[in-house]
Amino acid sequence: MISYICLECRENEEIPLDVVRTMDAMDDGDSMVPPQFSCEKCGGTMYPEYYKGLHGNEYKITDVLDE
Ligand SMILES: [Zn+2]
């Protein structure tokens, strides 16, 4: 499971890895952006706490959040 965190309300959601991988595989566009989901609570963008993409790109929540 990949932990996704809402950039707006900090809601945490666990997304199954195969779902994220499928999204990643379908996204042939901007590899700078990880597969993203919408927050069920506020509709905000959810970003992975840590995810290494199919093409070796690494995404971390700390890249976009300043705690
Ligand atoms: Zn939210």
mmCIF file with all atom_site columns, N, CA, C and O in Angstrom, residues 32-60:
data_model
loop_
_atom_site.group_PDB
_atom_site.id
_atom_site.type_symbol
_atom_site.label_atom_id
_atom_site.label_alt_id
_atom_site.label_comp_id
_atom_site.label_asym_id
_atom_site.label_entity_id
_atom_site.label_seq_id
_atom_site.pdbx_PDB_ins_code
_atom_site.Cartn_x
_atom_site.Cartn_y
_atom_site.Cartn_z
_atom_site.occupancy
_atom_site.B_iso_or_equiv
_atom_site.pdbx_formal_charge
_atom_site.auth_seq_id
_atom_site.auth_comp_id
_atom_site.auth_asym_id
_atom_site.auth_atom_id
_atom_site.pdbx_PDB_model_num
ATOM 1   N N  . MET A 1 32 ? 7.178   14.307 -14.028 1.00 0.00 ? 32 MET A N  1
ATOM 2   C CA . MET A 1 32 ? 7.553   15.035 -12.823 1.00 0.00 ? 32 MET A CA 1
ATOM 3   C C  . MET A 1 32 ? 6.454   14.934 -11.761 1.00 0.00 ? 32 MET A C  1
ATOM 4   O O  . MET A 1 32 ? 6.669   15.223 -10.602 1.00 0.00 ? 32 MET A O  1
ATOM 5   N N  . VAL A 1 33 ? 5.280   14.554 -12.201 1.00 0.00 ? 33 VAL A N  1
ATOM 6   C CA . VAL A 1 33 ? 4.131   14.485 -11.298 1.00 0.00 ? 33 VAL A CA 1
ATOM 7   C C  . VAL A 1 33 ? 3.741   13.028 -11.083 1.00 0.00 ? 33 VAL A C  1
ATOM 8   O O  . VAL A 1 33 ? 3.565   12.287 -12.041 1.00 0.00 ? 33 VAL A O  1
ATOM 9   N N  . PRO A 1 34 ? 3.627   12.607 -9.835  1.00 0.00 ? 34 PRO A N  1
ATOM 10  C CA . PRO A 1 34 ? 3.243   11.225 -9.550  1.00 0.00 ? 34 PRO A CA 1
ATOM 11  C C  . PRO A 1 34 ? 1.754   11.004 -9.848  1.00 0.00 ? 34 PRO A C  1
ATOM 12  O O  . PRO A 1 34 ? 1.014   11.973 -10.009 1.00 0.00 ? 34 PRO A O  1
ATOM 13  N N  . PRO A 1 35 ? 1.339   9.737  -9.920  1.00 0.00 ? 35 PRO A N  1
ATOM 14  C CA . PRO A 1 35 ? -0.102  9.479  -10.004 1.00 0.00 ? 35 PRO A CA 1
ATOM 15  C C  . PRO A 1 35 ? -0.791  10.146 -8.815  1.00 0.00 ? 35 PRO A C  1
ATOM 16  O O  . PRO A 1 35 ? -0.322  10.014 -7.692  1.00 0.00 ? 35 PRO A O  1
ATOM 17  N N  . GLN A 1 36 ? -1.842  10.886 -9.081  1.00 0.00 ? 36 GLN A N  1
ATOM 18  C CA . GLN A 1 36 ? -2.484  11.622 -8.003  1.00 0.00 ? 36 GLN A CA 1
ATOM 19  C C  . GLN A 1 36 ? -3.952  11.272 -7.895  1.00 0.00 ? 36 GLN A C  1
ATOM 20  O O  . GLN A 1 36 ? -4.585  10.876 -8.864  1.00 0.00 ? 36 GLN A O  1
ATOM 21  N N  . PHE A 1 37 ? -4.443  11.436 -6.688  1.00 0.00 ? 37 PHE A N  1
ATOM 22  C CA . PHE A 1 37 ? -5.840  11.150 -6.404  1.00 0.00 ? 37 PHE A CA 1
ATOM 23  C C  . PHE A 1 37 ? -6.463  12.364 -5.740  1.00 0.00 ? 37 PHE A C  1
ATOM 24  O O  . PHE A 1 37 ? -5.763  13.233 -5.238  1.00 0.00 ? 37 PHE A O  1
ATOM 25  N N  . SER A 1 38 ? -7.798  12.410 -5.767  1.00 0.00 ? 38 SER A N  1
ATOM 26  C CA . SER A 1 38 ? -8.503  13.495 -5.107  1.00 0.00 ? 38 SER A CA 1
ATOM 27  C C  . SER A 1 38 ? -8.932  13.066 -3.720  1.00 0.00 ? 38 SER A C  1
ATOM 28  O O  . SER A 1 38 ? -9.387  11.937 -3.517  1.00 0.00 ? 38 SER A O  1
ATOM 29  N N  . CYS A 1 39 ? -8.787  13.969 -2.777  1.00 0.00 ? 39 CYS A N  1
ATOM 30  C CA . CYS A 1 39 ? -9.193  13.718 -1.400  1.00 0.00 ? 39 CYS A CA 1
ATOM 31  C C  . CYS A 1 39 ? -10.707 13.538 -1.328  1.00 0.00 ? 39 CYS A C  1
ATOM 32  O O  . CYS A 1 39 ? -11.458 14.336 -1.879  1.00 0.00 ? 39 CYS A O  1
ATOM 33  N N  . GLU A 1 40 ? -11.136 12.483 -0.631  1.00 0.00 ? 40 GLU A N  1
ATOM 34  C CA . GLU A 1 40 ? -12.576 12.245 -0.509  1.00 0.00 ? 40 GLU A CA 1
ATOM 35  C C  . GLU A 1 40 ? -13.244 13.255 0.415   1.00 0.00 ? 40 GLU A C  1
ATOM 36  O O  . GLU A 1 40 ? -14.441 13.483 0.343   1.00 0.00 ? 40 GLU A O  1
ATOM 37  N N  . LYS A 1 41 ? -12.442 13.865 1.300   1.00 0.00 ? 41 LYS A N  1
ATOM 38  C CA . LYS A 1 41 ? -13.028 14.793 2.265   1.00 0.00 ? 41 LYS A CA 1
ATOM 39  C C  . LYS A 1 41 ? -13.162 16.202 1.714   1.00 0.00 ? 41 LYS A C  1
ATOM 40  O O  . LYS A 1 41 ? -14.175 16.857 1.912   1.00 0.00 ? 41 LYS A O  1
ATOM 41  N N  . CYS A 1 42 ? -12.101 16.694 1.046   1.00 0.00 ? 42 CYS A N  1
ATOM 42  C CA . CYS A 1 42 ? -12.124 18.098 0.641   1.00 0.00 ? 42 CYS A CA 1
ATOM 43  C C  . CYS A 1 42 ? -11.916 18.286 -0.855  1.00 0.00 ? 42 CYS A C  1
ATOM 44  O O  . CYS A 1 42 ? -11.983 19.401 -1.350  1.00 0.00 ? 42 CYS A O  1
ATOM 45  N N  . GLY A 1 43 ? -11.644 17.197 -1.586  1.00 0.00 ? 43 GLY A N  1
ATOM 46  C CA . GLY A 1 43 ? -11.452 17.316 -3.028  1.00 0.00 ? 43 GLY A CA 1
ATOM 47  C C  . GLY A 1 43 ? -10.065 17.806 -3.406  1.00 0.00 ? 43 GLY A C  1
ATOM 48  O O  . GLY A 1 43 ? -9.788  18.040 -4.575  1.00 0.00 ? 43 GLY A O  1
ATOM 49  N N  . GLY A 1 44 ? -9.204  17.973 -2.406  1.00 0.00 ? 44 GLY A N  1
ATOM 50  C CA . GLY A 1 44 ? -7.844  18.441 -2.660  1.00 0.00 ? 44 GLY A CA 1
ATOM 51  C C  . GLY A 1 44 ? -6.987  17.361 -3.296  1.00 0.00 ? 44 GLY A C  1
ATOM 52  O O  . GLY A 1 44 ? -7.385  16.210 -3.438  1.00 0.00 ? 44 GLY A O  1
ATOM 53  N N  . THR A 1 45 ? -5.798  17.758 -3.685  1.00 0.00 ? 45 THR A N  1
ATOM 54  C CA . THR A 1 45 ? -4.863  16.831 -4.304  1.00 0.00 ? 45 THR A CA 1
ATOM 55  C C  . THR A 1 45 ? -4.160  15.994 -3.252  1.00 0.00 ? 45 THR A C  1
ATOM 56  O O  . THR A 1 45 ? -3.667  16.515 -2.257  1.00 0.00 ? 45 THR A O  1
ATOM 57  N N  . MET A 1 46 ? -4.140  14.681 -3.488  1.00 0.00 ? 46 MET A N  1
ATOM 58  C CA . MET A 1 46 ? -3.418  13.796 -2.584  1.00 0.00 ? 46 MET A CA 1
ATOM 59  C C  . MET A 1 46 ? -2.090  13.407 -3.222  1.00 0.00 ? 46 MET A C  1
ATOM 60  O O  . MET A 1 46 ? -2.019  13.067 -4.407  1.00 0.00 ? 46 MET A O  1
ATOM 61  N N  . TYR A 1 47 ? -1.041  13.476 -2.427  1.00 0.00 ? 47 TYR A N  1
ATOM 62  C CA . TYR A 1 47 ? 0.317   13.242 -2.912  1.00 0.00 ? 47 TYR A CA 1
ATOM 63  C C  . TYR A 1 47 ? 0.900   12.069 -2.137  1.00 0.00 ? 47 TYR A C  1
ATOM 64  O O  . TYR A 1 47 ? 0.647   11.934 -0.937  1.00 0.00 ? 47 TYR A O  1
ATOM 65  N N  . PRO A 1 48 ? 1.682   11.202 -2.795  1.00 0.00 ? 48 PRO A N  1
ATOM 66  C CA . PRO A 1 48 ? 2.222   10.038 -2.083  1.00 0.00 ? 48 PRO A CA 1
ATOM 67  C C  . PRO A 1 48 ? 3.262   10.428 -1.034  1.00 0.00 ? 48 PRO A C  1
ATOM 68  O O  . PRO A 1 48 ? 4.093   11.303 -1.289  1.00 0.00 ? 48 PRO A O  1
ATOM 69  N N  . GLU A 1 49 ? 3.198   9.785  0.107   1.00 0.00 ? 49 GLU A N  1
ATOM 70  C CA . GLU A 1 49 ? 4.209   10.006 1.143   1.00 0.00 ? 49 GLU A CA 1
ATOM 71  C C  . GLU A 1 49 ? 5.571   9.600  0.596   1.00 0.00 ? 49 GLU A C  1
ATOM 72  O O  . GLU A 1 49 ? 6.559   10.298 0.756   1.00 0.00 ? 49 GLU A O  1
ATOM 73  N N  . TYR A 1 50 ? 5.603   8.455  -0.043  1.00 0.00 ? 50 TYR A N  1
ATOM 74  C CA . TYR A 1 50 ? 6.780   8.055  -0.805  1.00 0.00 ? 50 TYR A CA 1
ATOM 75  C C  . TYR A 1 50 ? 6.350   7.081  -1.884  1.00 0.00 ? 50 TYR A C  1
ATOM 76  O O  . TYR A 1 50 ? 5.616   6.128  -1.623  1.00 0.00 ? 50 TYR A O  1
ATOM 77  N N  . TYR A 1 51 ? 6.789   7.338  -3.109  1.00 0.00 ? 51 TYR A N  1
ATOM 78  C CA . TYR A 1 51 ? 6.471   6.429  -4.198  1.00 0.00 ? 51 TYR A CA 1
ATOM 79  C C  . TYR A 1 51 ? 7.573   6.487  -5.236  1.00 0.00 ? 51 TYR A C  1
ATOM 80  O O  . TYR A 1 51 ? 8.016   7.572  -5.614  1.00 0.00 ? 51 TYR A O  1
ATOM 81  N N  . LYS A 1 52 ? 8.046   5.327  -5.644  1.00 0.00 ? 52 LYS A N  1
ATOM 82  C CA . LYS A 1 52 ? 9.021   5.266  -6.721  1.00 0.00 ? 52 LYS A CA 1
ATOM 83  C C  . LYS A 1 52 ? 8.314   4.798  -7.978  1.00 0.00 ? 52 LYS A C  1
ATOM 84  O O  . LYS A 1 52 ? 7.748   3.713  -8.025  1.00 0.00 ? 52 LYS A O  1
ATOM 85  N N  . GLY A 1 53 ? 8.312   5.644  -8.988  1.00 0.00 ? 53 GLY A N  1
ATOM 86  C CA . GLY A 1 53 ? 7.550   5.397  -10.205 1.00 0.00 ? 53 GLY A CA 1
ATOM 87  C C  . GLY A 1 53 ? 8.160   4.335  -11.099 1.00 0.00 ? 53 GLY A C  1
ATOM 88  O O  . GLY A 1 53 ? 9.281   3.876  -10.895 1.00 0.00 ? 53 GLY A O  1
ATOM 89  N N  . LEU A 1 54 ? 7.381   3.984  -12.114 1.00 0.00 ? 54 LEU A N  1
ATOM 90  C CA . LEU A 1 54 ? 7.778   2.939  -13.051 1.00 0.00 ? 54 LEU A CA 1
ATOM 91  C C  . LEU A 1 54 ? 9.065   3.283  -13.785 1.00 0.00 ? 54 LEU A C  1
ATOM 92  O O  . LEU A 1 54 ? 9.806   2.416  -14.209 1.00 0.00 ? 54 LEU A O  1
ATOM 93  N N  . HIS A 1 55 ? 9.335   4.568  -13.951 1.00 0.00 ? 55 HIS A N  1
ATOM 94  C CA . HIS A 1 55 ? 10.511  4.990  -14.695 1.00 0.00 ? 55 HIS A CA 1
ATOM 95  C C  . HIS A 1 55 ? 11.629  5.449  -13.769 1.00 0.00 ? 55 HIS A C  1
ATOM 96  O O  . HIS A 1 55 ? 12.547  6.152  -14.184 1.00 0.00 ? 55 HIS A O  1
ATOM 97  N N  . GLY A 1 56 ? 11.518  5.070  -12.492 1.00 0.00 ? 56 GLY A N  1
ATOM 98  C CA . GLY A 1 56 ? 12.585  5.356  -11.548 1.00 0.00 ? 56 GLY A CA 1
ATOM 99  C C  . GLY A 1 56 ? 12.485  6.706  -10.863 1.00 0.00 ? 56 GLY A C  1
ATOM 100 O O  . GLY A 1 56 ? 13.335  7.043  -10.053 1.00 0.00 ? 56 GLY A O  1
ATOM 101 N N  . ASN A 1 57 ? 11.441  7.482  -11.200 1.00 0.00 ? 57 ASN A N  1
ATOM 102 C CA . ASN A 1 57 ? 11.264  8.766  -10.526 1.00 0.00 ? 57 ASN A CA 1
ATOM 103 C C  . ASN A 1 57 ? 10.810  8.529  -9.091  1.00 0.00 ? 57 ASN A C  1
ATOM 104 O O  . ASN A 1 57 ? 9.964   7.689  -8.842  1.00 0.00 ? 57 ASN A O  1
ATOM 105 N N  . GLU A 1 58 ? 11.385  9.285  -8.179  1.00 0.00 ? 58 GLU A N  1
ATOM 106 C CA . GLU A 1 58 ? 10.980  9.171  -6.785  1.00 0.00 ? 58 GLU A CA 1
ATOM 107 C C  . GLU A 1 58 ? 10.186  10.405 -6.378  1.00 0.00 ? 58 GLU A C  1
ATOM 108 O O  . GLU A 1 58 ? 10.555  11.528 -6.680  1.00 0.00 ? 58 GLU A O  1
ATOM 109 N N  . TYR A 1 59 ? 9.103   10.150 -5.700  1.00 0.00 ? 59 TYR A N  1
ATOM 110 C CA . TYR A 1 59 ? 8.230   11.230 -5.244  1.00 0.00 ? 59 TYR A CA 1
ATOM 111 C C  . TYR A 1 59 ? 8.087   11.150 -3.733  1.00 0.00 ? 59 TYR A C  1
ATOM 112 O O  . TYR A 1 59 ? 7.835   10.084 -3.194  1.00 0.00 ? 59 TYR A O  1
ATOM 113 N N  . LYS A 1 60 ? 8.261   12.272 -3.075  1.00 0.00 ? 60 LYS A N  1
ATOM 114 C CA . LYS A 1 60 ? 8.140   12.310 -1.617  1.00 0.00 ? 60 LYS A CA 1
ATOM 115 C C  . LYS A 1 60 ? 7.267   13.485 -1.215  1.00 0.00 ? 60 LYS A C  1
ATOM 116 O O  . LYS A 1 60 ? 7.358   14.561 -1.798  1.00 0.00 ? 60 LYS A O  1
#
